[in-house]
CSV table of C-alpha atoms and ligand atoms in Angstrom, one decimal:
chain,number,residue,atom,x,y,z
A,382,UNK,CA,21.6,-9.3,33.1
A,383,UNK,CA,21.4,-5.8,32.1
A,384,UNK,CA,19.7,-4.5,35.5
A,385,UNK,CA,22.5,-6.4,37.2
A,386,UNK,CA,26.2,-4.3,37.6
A,387,UNK,CA,28.1,-1.7,37.3
A,388,UNK,CA,26.9,1.0,34.5
A,389,UNK,CA,28.7,1.6,31.3
A,390,UNK,CA,27.7,2.6,27.3
A,391,UNK,CA,26.0,-1.5,26.5
A,392,UNK,CA,28.0,-3.0,29.2
A,393,UNK,CA,31.3,-2.3,27.0
A,394,UNK,CA,34.4,-2.2,29.4
A,395,UNK,CA,35.9,1.3,30.4
A,396,UNK,CA,38.4,2.4,28.3
A,397,UNK,CA,42.4,1.9,28.3
A,398,UNK,CA,43.8,4.3,25.7
A,399,UNK,CA,46.9,1.5,25.6
A,400,UNK,CA,44.6,-1.2,24.5
A,401,UNK,CA,43.6,-1.4,21.0
A,402,UNK,CA,39.9,-0.3,20.8
A,403,UNK,CA,37.6,0.5,17.8
A,404,UNK,CA,35.2,2.8,19.1
A,405,UNK,CA,35.1,4.9,22.8
A,406,UNK,CA,32.5,6.1,23.9
A,407,UNK,CA,32.6,9.5,25.8
A,408,UNK,CA,29.7,11.3,27.8
A,409,UNK,CA,29.4,15.6,27.7
A,410,UNK,CA,27.0,16.3,30.6
A,411,UNK,CA,26.9,19.7,29.2
A,412,UNK,CA,24.2,22.4,28.6
A,413,UNK,CA,24.5,25.4,29.2
A,414,UNK,CA,24.0,26.3,25.4
A,415,UNK,CA,20.2,25.5,26.0
A,416,UNK,CA,17.7,28.0,25.1
A,417,UNK,CA,14.4,26.8,26.2
A,418,UNK,CA,13.8,23.5,28.9
A,419,UNK,CA,17.3,22.5,30.3
A,420,UNK,CA,18.3,18.9,31.8
A,421,UNK,CA,20.3,17.5,28.7
A,422,UNK,CA,23.2,17.0,31.1
A,423,UNK,CA,21.5,14.1,32.6
A,424,UNK,CA,21.8,12.7,28.8
A,425,UNK,CA,25.0,10.7,29.0
A,426,UNK,CA,23.9,9.4,32.3
A,427,UNK,CA,20.5,8.2,31.1
A,428,UNK,CA,21.2,6.9,28.0
A,429,UNK,CA,24.0,4.7,30.1
A,430,UNK,CA,21.1,3.2,31.8
A,431,UNK,CA,19.4,2.6,29.1
A,432,UNK,CA,21.5,1.0,27.0
A,433,UNK,CA,22.4,-2.0,29.7
A,434,UNK,CA,19.1,-3.4,28.5
A,435,UNK,CA,21.5,-4.1,25.3
A,436,UNK,CA,24.4,-5.9,27.3
A,437,UNK,CA,21.6,-9.1,26.9
A,438,UNK,CA,22.9,-10.1,23.0
A,439,UNK,CA,26.3,-8.5,23.9
A,440,UNK,CA,27.6,-11.5,25.4
A,441,UNK,CA,28.7,-12.9,22.3
A,442,UNK,CA,30.5,-9.1,22.0
A,443,UNK,CA,28.1,-8.8,18.3
A,444,UNK,CA,24.5,-8.3,18.3
A,445,UNK,CA,21.7,-9.6,15.8
A,446,UNK,CA,19.9,-6.6,14.7
A,447,UNK,CA,16.6,-9.1,13.5
A,448,UNK,CA,15.0,-6.1,11.0
A,449,UNK,CA,17.9,-5.7,8.7
A,450,UNK,CA,18.9,-10.1,9.0
A,451,UNK,CA,22.4,-10.0,10.1
A,452,UNK,CA,25.0,-9.6,12.4
A,453,UNK,CA,26.6,-6.2,14.0
A,454,UNK,CA,29.7,-5.1,15.8
A,455,UNK,CA,31.2,-8.4,15.3
A,456,UNK,CA,34.3,-8.7,17.9
A,457,UNK,CA,34.4,-4.9,17.3
A,458,UNK,CA,35.9,-3.5,20.8
A,459,UNK,CA,34.1,-0.7,21.9
A,460,UNK,CA,35.0,1.0,25.4
A,461,UNK,CA,33.2,3.9,27.7
A,462,UNK,CA,35.8,6.7,28.5
A,463,UNK,CA,33.2,7.6,31.2
A,464,UNK,CA,32.2,11.7,30.9
A,465,UNK,CA,33.7,14.4,30.3
A,466,UNK,CA,34.8,17.0,33.4
A,467,UNK,CA,32.6,19.7,33.2
A,468,UNK,CA,32.5,23.1,35.4
A,469,UNK,CA,29.9,25.5,35.8
A,470,UNK,CA,30.3,28.2,33.7
A,471,UNK,CA,33.7,28.2,32.5
A,472,UNK,CA,32.5,27.8,28.9
A,473,UNK,CA,36.3,28.1,27.5
A,474,UNK,CA,37.4,25.7,29.7
A,475,UNK,CA,34.5,23.6,29.2
A,476,UNK,CA,35.3,23.3,25.7
A,477,UNK,CA,39.3,23.0,26.1
A,478,UNK,CA,38.0,19.6,27.8
A,479,UNK,CA,35.7,18.8,25.2
A,480,UNK,CA,38.3,19.0,22.4
A,481,UNK,CA,41.0,17.8,24.5
A,482,UNK,CA,38.9,14.7,24.9
A,483,UNK,CA,38.2,13.8,21.0
A,484,UNK,CA,41.5,14.1,20.1
A,485,UNK,CA,42.8,12.0,22.9
A,486,UNK,CA,40.4,8.9,21.2
A,487,UNK,CA,41.4,9.9,17.7
A,488,UNK,CA,45.2,9.8,18.9
A,489,UNK,CA,44.3,6.3,20.3
A,490,UNK,CA,42.5,4.9,16.5
A,491,UNK,CA,39.5,5.4,17.7
A,492,UNK,CA,36.1,6.4,16.7
A,493,UNK,CA,34.8,8.8,19.0
A,494,UNK,CA,30.7,8.0,19.7
A,495,UNK,CA,29.9,11.3,21.6
A,496,UNK,CA,26.9,11.6,24.0
A,497,UNK,CA,25.4,15.0,24.6
A,498,UNK,CA,24.5,16.9,26.3
A,499,UNK,CA,23.2,19.7,24.4
A,500,UNK,CA,23.7,20.6,20.8
A,501,UNK,CA,26.3,23.2,21.7
A,502,UNK,CA,29.1,20.2,21.9
A,503,UNK,CA,29.3,19.7,18.7
A,504,UNK,CA,31.8,22.5,17.7
A,505,UNK,CA,33.8,21.0,20.4
A,506,UNK,CA,33.5,18.0,19.5
A,507,UNK,CA,33.8,18.7,15.9
A,508,UNK,CA,36.5,21.0,16.2
A,509,UNK,CA,38.9,17.7,17.3
A,510,UNK,CA,38.3,17.1,13.7
A,511,UNK,CA,40.2,20.3,12.1
A,512,UNK,CA,42.0,19.5,9.1
A,513,UNK,CA,40.2,16.7,8.4
A,514,UNK,CA,38.2,17.0,4.5
A,515,UNK,CA,34.5,15.8,6.3
A,516,UNK,CA,30.4,15.9,5.3
A,517,UNK,CA,29.3,17.1,8.2
A,518,UNK,CA,25.6,15.4,8.4
A,519,UNK,CA,23.1,17.3,11.2
A,520,UNK,CA,19.7,15.2,11.4
A,521,UNK,CA,18.4,17.1,13.5
A,522,UNK,CA,14.7,19.5,13.6
A,523,UNK,CA,16.3,22.5,13.6
A,524,UNK,CA,19.1,23.9,11.5
A,525,UNK,CA,20.9,25.1,14.7
A,526,UNK,CA,21.6,28.2,12.1
A,527,UNK,CA,21.5,30.9,15.3
A,528,UNK,CA,23.4,34.2,14.5
A,529,UNK,CA,20.6,36.1,16.9
A,530,UNK,CA,22.4,35.2,20.7
A,531,UNK,CA,26.1,37.1,21.9
A,532,UNK,CA,27.5,34.5,22.9
A,533,UNK,CA,28.1,32.1,19.5
A,534,UNK,CA,28.1,28.9,22.1
A,535,UNK,CA,24.1,28.3,22.5
A,536,UNK,CA,22.3,24.8,21.3
A,537,UNK,CA,21.7,27.2,18.8
A,538,UNK,CA,24.2,27.5,16.7
A,539,UNK,CA,27.3,24.6,16.0
A,540,UNK,CA,26.6,24.6,12.6
A,541,UNK,CA,27.3,28.5,11.8
A,542,UNK,CA,30.7,27.1,14.2
A,543,UNK,CA,31.5,24.8,11.8
A,544,UNK,CA,30.7,26.9,8.7
A,545,UNK,CA,32.5,29.6,9.5
A,546,UNK,CA,35.5,28.0,10.9
A,547,UNK,CA,35.7,25.7,7.5
A,548,UNK,CA,35.9,22.6,9.4
A,549,UNK,CA,33.7,20.6,6.8
A,550,UNK,CA,34.1,20.0,3.2
A,551,UNK,CA,30.1,20.5,2.7
A,552,UNK,CA,27.4,20.6,5.2
A,553,UNK,CA,23.9,18.4,4.5
A,554,UNK,CA,21.0,19.3,7.5
A,555,UNK,CA,18.3,16.7,7.5
A,556,UNK,CA,14.6,16.5,9.5
A,557,UNK,CA,13.9,20.0,9.8
A,558,UNK,CA,10.1,20.9,10.3
A,559,UNK,CA,7.9,23.1,11.9
A,560,UNK,CA,7.4,26.8,13.7
A,561,UNK,CA,11.0,27.1,15.9
A,562,UNK,CA,13.0,27.7,12.7
A,563,UNK,CA,13.5,31.0,11.5
A,564,UNK,CA,13.0,31.8,8.0
A,565,UNK,CA,15.4,34.6,8.0
A,566,UNK,CA,17.9,31.8,9.1
A,567,UNK,CA,16.8,29.8,5.9
A,568,UNK,CA,17.3,33.0,4.0
A,569,UNK,CA,20.9,32.9,5.2
A,570,UNK,CA,21.0,29.5,4.6
A,571,UNK,CA,20.3,29.4,1.3
A,572,UNK,CA,22.9,31.5,0.7
A,573,UNK,CA,25.8,29.6,2.2
A,574,UNK,CA,26.8,25.7,0.8
A,575,UNK,CA,24.7,23.8,3.0
A,576,UNK,CA,22.4,21.5,1.8
A,577,UNK,CA,18.3,20.9,3.3
A,578,UNK,CA,16.7,18.0,3.5
A,579,UNK,CA,13.0,18.9,5.1
A,580,UNK,CA,11.8,16.0,7.0
A,581,UNK,CA,8.7,16.0,4.4
A,582,UNK,CA,11.1,15.6,1.6
A,583,UNK,CA,12.7,12.8,3.3
A,584,UNK,CA,9.5,11.2,4.4
A,585,UNK,CA,7.9,11.6,0.9
A,586,UNK,CA,11.8,10.5,-1.2
A,587,UNK,CA,14.3,8.0,1.3
A,588,UNK,CA,17.8,9.1,1.0
A,589,UNK,CA,19.5,6.8,-1.5
A,590,UNK,CA,23.1,5.9,-2.1
A,591,UNK,CA,23.6,6.6,-5.6
A,592,UNK,CA,21.9,9.9,-4.3
A,593,UNK,CA,23.1,13.1,-4.7
A,594,UNK,CA,22.8,14.6,-2.1
A,595,UNK,CA,25.9,13.4,-0.2
A,596,UNK,CA,29.2,14.0,-0.8
A,597,UNK,CA,31.8,10.4,-0.4
A,598,UNK,CA,34.5,10.2,1.6
A,599,UNK,CA,34.5,10.9,5.6
A,600,UNK,CA,31.8,11.6,7.6
A,601,UNK,CA,30.5,12.8,10.8
A,602,UNK,CA,27.3,12.7,11.6
A,603,UNK,CA,25.3,14.9,14.5
A,604,UNK,CA,21.8,13.5,15.9
A,605,UNK,CA,19.4,15.9,17.9
A,606,UNK,CA,17.1,13.2,19.4
A,607,UNK,CA,14.6,16.0,18.8
A,608,UNK,CA,15.1,15.0,14.3
A,609,UNK,CA,12.3,11.8,15.7
A,610,UNK,CA,9.0,12.3,16.7
A,611,UNK,CA,7.6,13.4,19.5
A,612,UNK,CA,5.7,10.3,20.0
A,613,UNK,CA,8.6,8.7,19.9
A,614,UNK,CA,11.7,11.0,21.9
A,615,UNK,CA,9.3,12.6,24.3
A,616,UNK,CA,11.9,13.1,26.7
A,617,UNK,CA,13.6,16.8,24.6
A,618,UNK,CA,14.0,19.8,25.5
A,619,UNK,CA,12.4,21.5,22.1
A,620,UNK,CA,9.3,18.3,20.6
A,621,UNK,CA,8.1,19.3,17.3
A,622,UNK,CA,5.4,17.9,15.5
A,623,UNK,CA,5.9,15.6,12.4
A,624,UNK,CA,9.6,14.1,13.2
A,625,UNK,CA,10.3,11.3,11.7
A,626,UNK,CA,11.2,7.2,13.3
A,627,UNK,CA,14.0,4.7,13.8
A,628,UNK,CA,13.1,3.3,10.8
A,629,UNK,CA,14.1,6.2,8.8
A,630,UNK,CA,16.9,7.2,10.6
A,631,UNK,CA,18.6,3.7,10.2
A,632,UNK,CA,18.0,4.3,6.4
A,633,UNK,CA,20.1,7.6,6.2
A,634,UNK,CA,22.7,6.0,8.5
A,635,UNK,CA,22.8,3.0,6.1
A,636,UNK,CA,22.7,5.3,2.9
A,637,UNK,CA,25.8,7.3,4.6
A,638,UNK,CA,27.6,4.0,5.6
A,639,UNK,CA,27.8,3.7,2.4
A,640,UNK,CA,29.3,6.9,0.8
A,641,UNK,CA,32.2,6.9,2.8
A,642,UNK,CA,34.1,6.3,6.8
A,643,UNK,CA,31.7,7.7,9.5
A,644,UNK,CA,34.6,8.9,11.1
A,645,UNK,CA,33.0,10.1,14.4
A,646,UNK,CA,29.6,10.7,15.9
A,647,UNK,CA,27.2,12.5,18.4
A,648,UNK,CA,23.8,11.8,20.3
A,649,UNK,CA,22.9,14.7,21.5
A,650,UNK,CA,19.6,16.6,23.2
A,651,UNK,CA,17.9,13.2,25.0
A,652,UNK,CA,17.1,14.8,28.0
A,653,UNK,CA,15.9,12.3,30.8
A,654,UNK,CA,14.0,15.1,32.8
A,655,UNK,CA,11.2,15.2,30.3
A,656,UNK,CA,11.3,11.8,29.7
A,657,UNK,CA,9.5,10.3,31.4
A,658,UNK,CA,8.6,7.2,32.5
A,659,UNK,CA,9.8,4.2,30.4
A,660,UNK,CA,12.8,6.4,29.6
A,661,UNK,CA,11.9,5.5,25.5
A,662,UNK,CA,13.9,8.7,24.8
A,663,UNK,CA,17.0,7.2,26.7
A,664,UNK,CA,16.2,4.0,25.4
A,665,UNK,CA,15.9,5.3,21.3
A,666,UNK,CA,19.5,7.2,22.4
A,667,UNK,CA,21.6,4.2,23.0
A,668,UNK,CA,19.7,1.9,19.7
A,669,UNK,CA,20.7,5.1,17.5
A,670,UNK,CA,24.2,4.9,18.9
A,671,UNK,CA,24.9,1.4,18.3
A,672,UNK,CA,23.4,2.0,15.4
A,673,UNK,CA,26.1,4.7,13.9
A,674,UNK,CA,28.7,2.3,15.8
A,675,UNK,CA,28.1,-0.5,13.2
A,676,UNK,CA,27.3,2.0,10.3
A,677,UNK,CA,31.0,2.9,11.6
A,678,UNK,CA,32.6,-0.1,12.3
A,679,UNK,CA,31.0,-3.0,10.1
A,680,UNK,CA,31.6,-1.7,7.1
A,681,UNK,CA,33.8,-3.9,4.9
B,535,MN,MN1,20.2,20.7,16.8
């Protein structure tokens, strides 16, 4: 039962690096990059707790997705590696720990499934994939292209770091909206080789597998939970009206999976201190991780 036993992601076993594993869930309880309301450091614990709900149907090592009338993750070996060790105000040390933790999963030939933490953690995670030719997909209400702070490592600037260091073949930002994106950032973005699809554009015209909006090959997907409408995801630091919903997200992920392999992903900015009763944001985060795991592992 979901309420019995020691909590791991969806009740999957703890990761044993010497055992063949298809994907490894890793928590990064870090939120010192936050520019508004902190608390995402408690995200991994809250997502794990919520994810135990799915332990019901995991008994057969697979899930039935009733909406799409299909089995998910049949026979796939998923494991939980616990959390990266974090120290307060030790930015360099934390970044190194994060990159190394992700590298250890890649070395074991497994897909890293990262739970944040705030969005600053995406940069050290993607850094672990340096050299991989990957297309970076950023699902977020914000373009995360801040260039105003002295620190280059807030949760508002991972896209700039990835761009600057050439960590991706292409960058696509999906779901932006609202009044907390800087117009100056957008003039700058337009000069870069970055594609932007706003929340409204996605609602009006869903991505199609044949779409030329996305590259082909290997993908990294970064999901900021504020991509979703605040009615569906209140537990996050920077909510913004006019967001998207789970079916929109699922369709985007399926489109990506039809274009190539998702080789790593993160789900960030779940803040249980703001989530309130029902923990719906943590549940949504858990469900998104399962959707991404399926998109990554159920490809033929
Ligand atoms: Mn973000």
